[in-house]
mmCIF file of C-alpha atoms and ligand atoms in Angstrom:
data_model
loop_
_atom_site.group_PDB
_atom_site.id
_atom_site.type_symbol
_atom_site.label_atom_id
_atom_site.label_comp_id
_atom_site.label_asym_id
_atom_site.label_seq_id
_atom_site.Cartn_x
_atom_site.Cartn_y
_atom_site.Cartn_z
ATOM 1 C CA MET I 27 -3.823 -44.852 28.220
ATOM 2 C CA ASP I 28 -3.113 -46.903 25.127
ATOM 3 C CA PRO I 29 0.294 -49.328 26.069
ATOM 4 C CA GLN I 30 -0.771 -50.780 22.712
ATOM 5 C CA THR I 31 -0.568 -47.876 20.400
ATOM 6 C CA VAL I 32 2.873 -46.517 22.496
ATOM 7 C CA PHE I 33 6.768 -47.930 21.238
ATOM 8 C CA CYS I 34 9.840 -48.023 23.431
ATOM 9 C CA HIS I 35 12.233 -45.797 22.975
ATOM 10 C CA ASN I 36 15.609 -46.862 24.390
ATOM 11 C CA PRO I 37 17.741 -46.842 20.795
ATOM 12 C CA ASP I 38 18.994 -50.111 22.876
ATOM 13 C CA CYS I 39 16.380 -51.814 23.119
ATOM 14 C CA PRO I 40 15.533 -54.709 21.011
ATOM 15 C CA ALA I 41 11.609 -53.967 21.439
ATOM 16 C CA ARG I 42 12.473 -50.090 20.294
ATOM 17 C CA GLY I 43 9.998 -48.393 16.933
ATOM 18 C CA GLN I 44 7.759 -52.318 17.786
ATOM 19 C CA VAL I 45 3.732 -51.233 18.621
ATOM 20 C CA GLY I 46 1.304 -54.028 19.779
ATOM 21 C CA LYS I 47 4.278 -56.306 21.246
ATOM 22 C CA GLY I 48 3.040 -56.489 24.561
ATOM 23 C CA ASN I 49 5.550 -55.279 26.125
ATOM 24 C CA ILE I 50 4.865 -51.599 27.027
ATOM 25 C CA GLY I 51 2.633 -51.293 30.264
ATOM 26 C CA VAL I 52 1.305 -47.999 32.237
ATOM 27 C CA HIS I 53 4.068 -47.723 34.716
ATOM 28 C CA SER I 54 1.940 -44.643 36.415
ATOM 29 C CA ARG I 55 -1.488 -43.139 36.055
ATOM 30 C CA LYS I 56 -0.099 -39.855 37.489
ATOM 31 C CA ASP I 57 2.062 -39.381 36.036
ATOM 32 C CA ARG I 58 1.229 -40.519 32.623
ATOM 33 C CA ARG I 59 4.524 -42.455 31.850
ATOM 34 C CA TYR I 60 4.686 -45.967 29.853
ATOM 35 C CA LYS I 61 7.184 -48.810 30.451
ATOM 36 C CA CYS I 62 8.755 -51.226 28.677
ATOM 37 C CA HIS I 63 9.411 -54.556 30.559
ATOM 38 C CA GLN I 64 12.118 -55.946 27.792
ATOM 39 C CA CYS I 65 14.728 -53.277 29.263
ATOM 40 C CA GLY I 66 13.406 -51.196 31.850
ATOM 41 C CA GLU I 67 12.650 -48.210 30.790
ATOM 42 C CA THR I 68 9.946 -45.668 31.855
ATOM 43 C CA PHE I 69 8.895 -42.931 29.533
ATOM 44 C CA VAL I 70 6.278 -40.969 29.420
ATOM 45 C CA GLU I 71 3.434 -39.831 27.535
ATOM 46 C CA GLY I 72 4.476 -37.852 25.459
ATOM 47 C CA LYS I 73 8.111 -38.529 24.092
ATOM 48 C CA GLY I 74 8.521 -38.912 20.209
ATOM 49 C CA THR I 75 5.877 -35.881 19.676
ATOM 50 C CA VAL I 76 6.112 -32.340 19.593
ATOM 51 C CA PHE I 77 4.523 -31.639 23.249
ATOM 52 C CA TYR I 78 7.286 -33.465 24.930
ATOM 53 C CA ARG I 79 9.100 -31.989 27.615
ATOM 54 C CA LEU I 80 6.799 -28.633 27.171
ATOM 55 C CA ARG I 81 5.107 -26.913 30.259
ATOM 56 C CA ALA I 82 2.902 -24.718 28.470
ATOM 57 C CA VAL I 83 -1.078 -25.477 27.342
ATOM 58 C CA LYS I 84 -1.214 -28.862 24.758
ATOM 59 C CA GLU I 85 -3.979 -26.543 23.093
ATOM 60 C CA VAL I 86 -2.552 -23.196 22.834
ATOM 61 C CA VAL I 87 0.276 -24.921 20.863
ATOM 62 C CA VAL I 88 -2.646 -26.852 18.803
ATOM 63 C CA ILE I 89 -3.639 -23.513 17.696
ATOM 64 C CA VAL I 90 -0.943 -21.238 17.189
ATOM 65 C CA LEU I 91 0.785 -24.191 15.058
ATOM 66 C CA THR I 92 -1.911 -24.375 12.909
ATOM 67 C CA LEU I 93 -1.975 -20.587 12.650
ATOM 68 C CA LEU I 94 1.094 -20.669 11.532
ATOM 69 C CA ALA I 95 0.486 -23.274 9.239
ATOM 70 C CA ASN I 96 -2.504 -20.794 7.538
ATOM 71 C CA GLY I 97 -0.636 -18.552 6.964
ATOM 72 C CA CYS I 98 -1.106 -16.720 10.467
ATOM 73 C CA PRO I 99 2.228 -13.728 11.134
ATOM 74 C CA VAL I 100 4.013 -14.855 14.338
ATOM 75 C CA GLN I 101 3.397 -11.078 15.295
ATOM 76 C CA ALA I 102 -0.131 -11.892 14.780
ATOM 77 C CA ILE I 103 -0.512 -15.051 17.705
ATOM 78 C CA VAL I 104 2.371 -12.648 19.397
ATOM 79 C CA ALA I 105 -0.123 -9.929 20.004
ATOM 80 C CA ALA I 106 -3.564 -12.704 20.160
ATOM 81 C CA PHE I 107 -2.257 -15.132 22.865
ATOM 82 C CA GLU I 108 0.783 -12.610 25.099
ATOM 83 C CA LEU I 109 3.440 -14.795 23.682
ATOM 84 C CA ASP I 110 6.523 -14.659 23.336
ATOM 85 C CA GLU I 111 8.551 -13.955 20.075
ATOM 86 C CA ARG I 112 11.036 -16.500 21.020
ATOM 87 C CA THR I 113 8.961 -18.997 22.688
ATOM 88 C CA VAL I 114 6.070 -18.728 19.125
ATOM 89 C CA LEU I 115 9.449 -19.477 17.317
ATOM 90 C CA ASP I 116 10.956 -22.645 19.303
ATOM 91 C CA TRP I 117 7.712 -24.138 18.817
ATOM 92 C CA GLN I 118 7.330 -23.266 14.980
ATOM 93 C CA GLU I 119 11.390 -24.727 15.325
ATOM 94 C CA ARG I 120 10.242 -27.721 17.039
ATOM 95 C CA ALA I 121 7.197 -28.535 15.187
ATOM 96 C CA GLY I 122 9.031 -27.763 11.938
ATOM 97 C CA ARG I 123 11.775 -30.315 12.215
ATOM 98 C CA HIS I 124 9.051 -32.818 14.044
ATOM 99 C CA CYS I 125 7.214 -32.205 10.950
ATOM 100 C CA GLU I 126 10.178 -32.862 8.483
ATOM 101 C CA ARG I 127 10.800 -36.088 10.068
ATOM 102 C CA VAL I 128 7.274 -37.642 9.240
ATOM 103 C CA HIS I 129 7.966 -36.632 6.174
ATOM 104 C CA GLN I 130 10.929 -39.233 6.011
ATOM 105 C CA HIS I 131 9.295 -41.179 7.601
ATOM 106 C CA LEU I 132 5.906 -41.438 6.103
ATOM 107 C CA VAL I 133 6.696 -39.878 1.960
ATOM 108 C CA GLU I 134 9.152 -39.590 1.675
ATOM 109 C CA GLN I 135 8.983 -43.642 0.185
ATOM 110 C CA PRO I 136 9.229 -45.571 -2.626
ATOM 111 C CA ARG I 137 6.194 -45.089 -4.770
ATOM 112 C CA ASP I 138 5.598 -45.388 -8.193
ATOM 113 C CA LEU I 139 5.373 -41.575 -8.763
ATOM 114 C CA GLY I 140 4.152 -41.320 -12.488
ATOM 115 C CA HIS I 141 3.970 -37.655 -12.799
ATOM 116 C CA VAL I 142 6.100 -34.950 -10.493
ATOM 117 C CA GLN I 143 6.502 -30.652 -11.146
ATOM 118 C CA ALA I 144 9.235 -28.988 -10.383
ATOM 119 C CA ASP I 145 9.853 -25.007 -9.855
ATOM 120 C CA GLU I 146 11.167 -22.953 -7.322
ATOM 121 C CA LEU I 147 10.096 -19.978 -5.155
ATOM 122 C CA ARG I 148 12.038 -16.584 -4.755
ATOM 123 C CA VAL I 149 11.469 -15.432 -1.168
ATOM 124 C CA LYS I 150 12.517 -11.760 0.315
ATOM 125 C CA ILE I 151 13.644 -11.935 3.627
ATOM 126 C CA GLN I 152 15.028 -8.769 5.254
ATOM 127 C CA GLY I 153 18.655 -8.290 3.695
ATOM 128 C CA GLY I 154 18.668 -10.632 0.641
ATOM 129 C CA VAL I 155 16.499 -13.455 -1.171
ATOM 130 C CA VAL I 156 16.894 -17.196 -0.532
ATOM 131 C CA TRP I 157 14.923 -19.553 -2.831
ATOM 132 C CA MET I 158 13.107 -22.676 -2.157
ATOM 133 C CA ALA I 159 12.312 -26.224 -4.042
ATOM 134 C CA THR I 160 9.281 -27.538 -4.165
ATOM 135 C CA ALA I 161 8.011 -30.703 -6.078
ATOM 136 C CA ILE I 162 4.921 -32.465 -6.070
ATOM 137 C CA GLN I 163 3.364 -35.460 -7.760
ATOM 138 C CA VAL I 164 0.247 -35.000 -9.516
ATOM 139 C CA ALA I 165 -1.525 -37.515 -9.805
ATOM 140 C CA THR I 166 -2.211 -37.409 -5.488
ATOM 141 C CA ARG I 167 -1.344 -33.689 -5.203
ATOM 142 C CA LEU I 168 0.870 -34.946 -2.613
ATOM 143 C CA TRP I 169 3.937 -31.924 -1.701
ATOM 144 C CA LEU I 170 7.101 -33.815 -2.493
ATOM 145 C CA ALA I 171 9.916 -32.421 -1.746
ATOM 146 C CA GLY I 172 11.595 -29.093 -0.528
ATOM 147 C CA VAL I 173 14.468 -27.624 -0.253
ATOM 148 C CA VAL I 174 15.714 -23.979 1.443
ATOM 149 C CA SER I 175 19.260 -22.105 -0.792
ATOM 150 C CA THR I 176 20.378 -19.134 -0.251
ATOM 151 C CA HIS I 177 21.539 -19.777 -4.054
ATOM 152 C CA ARG I 178 19.445 -21.207 -6.893
ATOM 153 C CA ASP I 179 22.557 -23.422 -8.268
ATOM 154 C CA GLU I 180 23.259 -26.423 -8.505
ATOM 155 C CA ALA I 181 23.508 -27.881 -4.994
ATOM 156 C CA LEU I 182 19.373 -26.305 -4.621
ATOM 157 C CA ILE I 183 18.716 -28.469 -7.211
ATOM 158 C CA LEU I 184 20.657 -31.340 -7.012
ATOM 159 C CA ALA I 185 19.164 -31.520 -3.233
ATOM 160 C CA LEU I 186 16.038 -31.352 -4.376
ATOM 161 C CA ILE I 187 16.191 -34.037 -7.043
ATOM 162 C CA ARG I 188 17.889 -36.170 -4.060
ATOM 163 C CA GLN I 189 14.458 -35.648 -2.042
ATOM 164 C CA VAL I 190 12.024 -36.450 -5.160
ATOM 165 C CA LYS I 191 14.263 -40.023 -6.144
ATOM 166 C CA ALA I 192 14.419 -40.702 -1.918
ATOM 167 C CA CYS I 193 10.006 -40.440 -2.947
ATOM 168 C CA ALA I 194 9.925 -42.896 -6.065
ATOM 169 C CA LEU I 195 10.127 -46.469 -7.734
ATOM 170 C CA CYS I 196 12.043 -47.322 -10.489
ATOM 171 C CA ARG I 197 8.653 -46.855 -13.108
ATOM 172 C CA PRO I 198 8.021 -44.089 -15.793
ATOM 173 C CA LEU I 199 8.478 -40.937 -14.935
ATOM 174 C CA LEU I 200 7.859 -37.913 -16.081
ATOM 175 C CA PHE I 201 8.851 -34.409 -15.103
ATOM 176 C CA CYS I 202 7.612 -31.394 -15.929
ATOM 177 C CA MET I 203 10.228 -28.194 -14.889
ATOM 178 C CA ASP I 204 10.381 -24.967 -16.617
ATOM 179 C CA GLY I 205 13.856 -23.876 -18.936
ATOM 180 C CA CYS I 206 16.128 -23.949 -16.871
ATOM 181 C CA VAL I 207 19.125 -26.283 -17.571
ATOM 182 C CA LEU I 208 20.348 -27.584 -13.781
ATOM 183 C CA TYR I 209 17.279 -29.529 -14.063
ATOM 184 C CA LEU I 210 18.475 -31.996 -16.388
ATOM 185 C CA LYS I 211 21.734 -31.992 -15.417
ATOM 186 C CA ALA I 212 20.926 -32.455 -12.104
ATOM 187 C CA ILE I 213 18.397 -35.118 -12.803
ATOM 188 C CA ARG I 214 20.869 -36.806 -14.914
ATOM 189 C CA ALA I 215 23.713 -37.262 -12.575
ATOM 190 C CA VAL I 216 20.477 -38.534 -9.864
ATOM 191 C CA PHE I 217 18.583 -40.966 -11.278
ATOM 192 C CA ARG I 218 20.751 -43.974 -12.804
ATOM 193 C CA GLU I 219 21.085 -47.215 -10.760
ATOM 194 C CA ALA I 220 24.081 -49.316 -10.265
ATOM 195 C CA VAL I 221 24.579 -52.551 -12.583
ATOM 196 C CA SER I 222 26.422 -55.293 -10.558
ATOM 197 C CA THR I 223 29.162 -56.137 -12.473
ATOM 198 C CA GLY I 224 30.547 -58.231 -9.801
ATOM 199 C CA ARG I 225 33.846 -56.948 -9.880
ATOM 200 C CA VAL I 226 35.632 -54.518 -6.765
ATOM 201 C CA GLY I 227 35.270 -51.519 -7.215
ATOM 202 C CA HIS I 228 32.309 -47.848 -7.668
ATOM 203 C CA PRO I 229 29.404 -50.559 -10.280
ATOM 204 C CA ARG I 230 28.968 -48.914 -13.617
ATOM 205 C CA LEU I 231 25.430 -46.414 -13.369
ATOM 206 C CA ARG I 232 22.761 -46.698 -15.646
ATOM 207 C CA PRO I 233 20.248 -43.922 -16.516
ATOM 208 C CA TRP I 234 16.749 -44.904 -15.865
ATOM 209 C CA ASP I 235 14.713 -46.637 -17.738
ATOM 210 C CA GLY I 236 11.259 -44.748 -19.287
ATOM 211 C CA LEU I 237 12.112 -41.293 -17.921
ATOM 212 C CA CYS I 238 10.907 -38.637 -19.266
ATOM 213 C CA LEU I 239 11.548 -35.014 -19.382
ATOM 214 C CA ALA I 240 9.694 -31.987 -20.201
ATOM 215 C CA GLN I 241 9.998 -28.350 -20.463
ATOM 216 C CA VAL I 242 7.294 -25.741 -19.985
ATOM 217 C CA VAL I 243 9.433 -21.907 -21.151
ATOM 218 C CA LYS I 244 8.135 -18.808 -21.041
ATOM 219 C CA GLN I 245 7.985 -15.431 -22.627
ATOM 220 C CA TYR I 246 7.387 -12.226 -20.887
ATOM 221 C CA VAL I 247 7.065 -8.510 -21.767
ATOM 222 C CA ARG I 248 6.223 -6.404 -18.998
ATOM 223 C CA LYS I 249 5.449 -9.599 -16.671
ATOM 224 C CA ARG I 250 2.436 -10.744 -18.844
ATOM 225 C CA VAL I 251 3.308 -14.500 -20.664
ATOM 226 C CA VAL I 252 3.169 -14.013 -23.829
ATOM 227 C CA ALA I 253 3.831 -17.149 -25.696
ATOM 228 C CA VAL I 254 4.478 -20.763 -24.290
ATOM 229 C CA SER I 255 6.347 -22.968 -25.817
ATOM 230 C CA ARG I 256 6.164 -26.302 -24.616
ATOM 231 C CA ARG I 257 8.915 -29.190 -25.259
ATOM 232 C CA ILE I 258 10.654 -33.163 -24.587
ATOM 233 C CA VAL I 259 13.487 -33.154 -23.750
ATOM 234 C CA GLN I 260 14.067 -35.990 -23.069
ATOM 235 C CA GLY I 261 11.502 -39.630 -24.236
ATOM 236 C CA THR I 262 9.043 -40.514 -26.982
ATOM 237 C CA ALA I 263 5.608 -37.894 -27.902
ATOM 238 C CA ALA I 264 4.363 -41.418 -26.744
ATOM 239 C CA ASP I 265 5.346 -41.891 -23.569
ATOM 240 C CA VAL I 266 4.793 -38.642 -22.259
ATOM 241 C CA SER I 267 1.040 -38.507 -23.322
ATOM 242 C CA VAL I 268 0.361 -41.822 -22.405
ATOM 243 C CA LEU I 269 2.272 -40.873 -18.863
ATOM 244 C CA LEU I 270 -0.538 -37.451 -18.880
ATOM 245 C CA GLN I 271 -2.877 -39.762 -19.422
ATOM 246 C CA ARG I 272 -2.595 -41.480 -16.417
ATOM 247 C CA THR I 273 -2.227 -38.732 -13.711
ATOM 248 C CA GLN I 274 -3.984 -36.141 -15.386
ATOM 249 C CA GLY I 275 -6.268 -37.710 -17.223
ATOM 250 C CA GLY I 276 -4.868 -35.966 -20.364
ATOM 251 C CA GLY I 277 -4.355 -32.825 -22.063
ATOM 252 C CA GLN I 278 -0.834 -30.781 -22.498
ATOM 253 C CA ILE I 279 3.299 -30.379 -20.607
ATOM 254 C CA ASN I 280 2.207 -28.140 -18.078
ATOM 255 C CA THR I 281 3.632 -27.233 -14.626
ATOM 256 C CA ALA I 282 0.870 -25.828 -13.590
ATOM 257 C CA TYR I 283 0.077 -28.664 -10.645
ATOM 258 C CA ILE I 284 3.298 -27.032 -9.111
ATOM 259 C CA GLU I 285 2.938 -23.394 -9.418
ATOM 260 C CA ARG I 286 -0.927 -23.704 -7.949
ATOM 261 C CA LEU I 287 1.090 -25.851 -5.048
ATOM 262 C CA ASN I 288 3.575 -22.635 -5.177
ATOM 263 C CA ALA I 289 0.876 -20.185 -4.743
ATOM 264 C CA THR I 290 -0.510 -22.440 -1.157
ATOM 265 C CA PHE I 291 2.790 -22.144 -0.256
ATOM 266 C CA ARG I 292 2.623 -18.076 -0.620
ATOM 267 C CA ALA I 293 -0.396 -17.673 1.329
ATOM 268 C CA CYS I 294 0.368 -20.126 3.672
ATOM 269 C CA ILE I 295 3.066 -18.795 5.222
ATOM 270 C CA ALA I 296 3.583 -15.703 6.399
ATOM 271 C CA ALA I 297 6.546 -13.962 5.322
ATOM 272 C CA LEU I 298 6.098 -15.981 1.391
ATOM 273 C CA THR I 299 3.948 -13.180 0.536
ATOM 274 C CA ARG I 300 4.535 -10.856 -2.298
ATOM 275 C CA ARG I 301 4.974 -7.165 -0.811
ATOM 276 C CA GLY I 302 4.735 -8.238 2.735
ATOM 277 C CA ARG I 303 5.862 -6.741 5.874
ATOM 278 C CA ALA I 304 6.169 -10.334 8.152
ATOM 279 C CA LEU I 305 9.407 -11.308 6.798
ATOM 280 C CA VAL I 306 12.279 -13.354 8.170
ATOM 281 C CA ARG I 307 15.852 -12.557 9.301
ATOM 282 C CA GLN I 308 17.735 -15.756 8.487
ATOM 283 C CA ALA I 309 17.242 -18.204 5.354
ATOM 284 C CA ASP I 310 17.457 -21.451 8.474
ATOM 285 C CA THR I 311 14.106 -20.041 9.801
ATOM 286 C CA LEU I 312 12.021 -21.186 7.076
ATOM 287 C CA HIS I 313 13.290 -24.970 6.180
ATOM 288 C CA PRO I 314 10.607 -25.611 9.803
ATOM 289 C CA VAL I 315 8.109 -23.502 8.613
ATOM 290 C CA MET I 316 7.752 -25.009 5.562
ATOM 291 C CA TYR I 317 8.197 -28.807 6.779
ATOM 292 C CA LEU I 318 5.040 -28.025 8.850
ATOM 293 C CA MET I 319 3.087 -26.194 6.893
ATOM 294 C CA GLY I 320 3.354 -28.767 3.477
ATOM 295 C CA CYS I 321 3.167 -31.384 6.147
ATOM 296 C CA VAL I 322 -0.433 -29.651 7.137
ATOM 297 C CA TYR I 323 -1.182 -29.100 3.447
ATOM 298 C CA ASN I 324 -0.074 -33.208 3.415
ATOM 299 C CA PHE I 325 -1.842 -34.470 5.725
ATOM 300 C CA CYS I 326 -4.621 -32.520 7.274
ATOM 301 C CA THR I 327 -6.150 -30.215 4.236
ATOM 302 C CA ASP I 328 -8.517 -32.174 1.837
ATOM 303 C CA HIS I 329 -8.218 -31.176 -1.561
ATOM 304 C CA LYS I 330 -11.365 -30.213 -3.434
ATOM 305 C CA SER I 331 -9.718 -32.210 -6.891
ATOM 306 C CA LEU I 332 -9.210 -35.019 -5.108
ATOM 307 C CA ARG I 333 -13.014 -35.130 -3.681
ATOM 308 C CA LEU I 334 -14.047 -39.322 -5.259
ATOM 309 C CA ALA I 335 -17.934 -39.334 -6.233
ATOM 310 C CA ILE I 336 -19.909 -42.495 -4.204
ATOM 311 C CA TYR I 337 -24.301 -43.016 -6.751
ATOM 312 C CA LEU I 338 -26.454 -43.654 -4.227
ATOM 313 C CA PRO I 339 -29.915 -44.996 -5.260
ATOM 314 C CA LYS I 340 -32.495 -42.437 -6.761
ATOM 315 C CA GLY I 341 -29.351 -40.555 -8.651
ATOM 316 C CA ARG I 342 -27.800 -39.058 -6.069
ATOM 317 C CA ARG I 343 -24.704 -38.546 -5.426
ATOM 318 C CA HIS I 344 -22.072 -38.898 -1.964
ATOM 319 C CA TRP I 345 -19.053 -36.316 -2.582
ATOM 320 C CA VAL I 346 -15.998 -38.055 -0.387
ATOM 321 C CA ALA I 347 -13.349 -35.168 0.371
ATOM 322 C CA ARG I 348 -9.951 -36.617 0.566
ATOM 323 C CA THR I 349 -6.376 -35.142 1.710
ATOM 324 C CA PRO I 350 -3.026 -36.006 -0.807
ATOM 325 C CA ALA I 351 -2.518 -37.898 1.769
ATOM 326 C CA MET I 352 -5.062 -40.367 1.893
ATOM 327 C CA ALA I 353 -5.207 -40.247 -1.842
ATOM 328 C CA ALA I 354 -1.411 -40.737 -1.443
ATOM 329 C CA GLY I 355 -2.519 -44.119 0.359
ATOM 330 C CA LEU I 356 -0.322 -43.353 3.274
ATOM 331 C CA THR I 357 -3.753 -43.121 5.754
ATOM 332 C CA ASP I 358 -7.143 -43.160 5.661
ATOM 333 C CA HIS I 359 -8.815 -40.261 7.118
ATOM 334 C CA ARG I 360 -7.602 -36.647 7.394
ATOM 335 C CA TRP I 361 -5.219 -36.122 10.926
ATOM 336 C CA SER I 362 -6.002 -32.826 12.809
ATOM 337 C CA VAL I 363 -2.493 -30.866 13.262
ATOM 338 C CA ASN I 364 -2.886 -32.393 16.714
ATOM 339 C CA ASP I 365 -2.780 -35.482 15.588
ATOM 340 C CA LEU I 366 -0.072 -34.228 12.821
ATOM 341 C CA LEU I 367 1.986 -32.810 15.906
ATOM 342 C CA SER I 368 1.889 -36.452 17.934
ATOM 343 C CA PHE I 369 2.260 -38.645 15.750
ATOM 344 C CA ARG I 370 5.362 -40.643 17.328
ATOM 345 C CA VAL I 371 7.952 -41.783 14.199
ATOM 346 C CA PRO I 372 9.101 -44.765 14.516
ATOM 347 C CA LEU I 373 13.069 -46.150 15.630
ATOM 348 C CA PRO I 374 14.086 -48.023 12.887
ATOM 349 C CA ARG I 375 14.274 -52.340 14.416
ATOM 350 C CA TRP I 376 16.945 -53.208 16.326
ATOM 351 C CA GLN I 377 20.073 -54.707 14.930
ATOM 352 C CA PRO I 378 21.639 -57.188 17.465
ATOM 353 C CA PRO I 379 25.845 -56.092 17.494
ATOM 354 C CA LYS I 380 28.220 -57.975 16.069
ATOM 355 C CA ARG I 381 30.342 -60.186 18.357
ATOM 356 C CA ARG I 382 33.185 -62.640 17.409
ATOM 357 C CA GLY I 383 32.053 -66.123 17.680
ATOM 358 C CA ARG I 384 29.054 -68.345 18.594
ATOM 359 C CA PRO I 385 26.117 -66.147 19.560
ATOM 360 C CA SER I 386 24.466 -67.160 23.272
ATOM 361 C CA ASN I 387 20.830 -69.181 23.479
ATOM 362 C CA ALA I 388 20.091 -65.905 25.258
ATOM 363 C CA MET I 389 20.934 -64.092 21.922
ATOM 364 C CA LYS I 390 19.334 -65.781 19.591
ATOM 365 C CA ALA I 391 16.407 -65.764 20.841
ATOM 366 C CA THR I 392 16.130 -61.783 21.298
ATOM 367 C CA VAL I 393 17.237 -61.554 18.224
ATOM 368 C CA LYS I 394 13.677 -63.980 17.164
ATOM 369 C CA GLN I 395 11.407 -62.774 19.606
ATOM 370 C CA TRP I 396 12.067 -58.823 18.291
ATOM 371 C CA CYS I 397 14.264 -59.356 14.111
ATOM 372 C CA SER I 398 11.641 -62.053 12.672
HETATM 373 ZN ZN1 ZN U 423 12.354 -51.278 25.430
#
């Protein structure tokens, strides 16, 4: 047990979410409990992880979730581990919700995206079809956003683009997608910033500078591509060329990276396999599976095209494998699935309550210690 690596989970505690500040001590080694000396609350070691209040053996949960994130059907796990199907689905949902929080905490942070590609997947479920829209940052292969919906409509694309914007800094950005007109409307509506005029009322919204939009439209005859047309809808050819050079080393406008990621999604989620038998019953089940698989892809899987060459003496070369999260600078090593499931998402910093009058000296000291 290491008190320097955990934080207080009490939402009312001024020290909540802060690591290595010396406020946490070991309460009981036998029960594996910590104590926060600021608020006096105790909490168990697994609080904030997928394993919190699970009675199952941790190693089995990790193996089962690793299999689920690598395309193993639930029925195969039920047969191999002699578990109840509802137990496996409960672990899957619990892990999906946890991974969604990890994704929001680490991936949905503003960064210079450079080049983003977006696309949708058609997913067959029992008695219908749902759509899964996804987006990728090309330079780092980082999966940025995913939305599941029963309709391929404006709301689906808008939700996806809003998630992408949460990951973006206002820098030159190239968006590549298929010919669907909904993207253009959604991107133009979302990628705007408020212009402060000092007047009362809603501020005027101005489109982002340096935003380039490009479409790749494929023509099919009998399910085969016969022609591909590429067009720049917004931005100049020179700007697009600079962004392509920076993010993928030149080449043409394309949607190859998001199509490759969608192929990985189909391979790693049993319910997404084409003509497969492991269909999900409800669209809601897909949401946690998508986050579990997406986080395993971002944090736990080496990407062949991201490896770096280190040149050694005598002309020898050593390859360093990297995950998309490493390429994006979110972490410095490949996480195991156990690391991902055990990651504790910190609570946001405590804010002092708003009260009338002058604050007491005790409150001033607390604010100075924990809010600066
Ligand atoms: Zn506390």
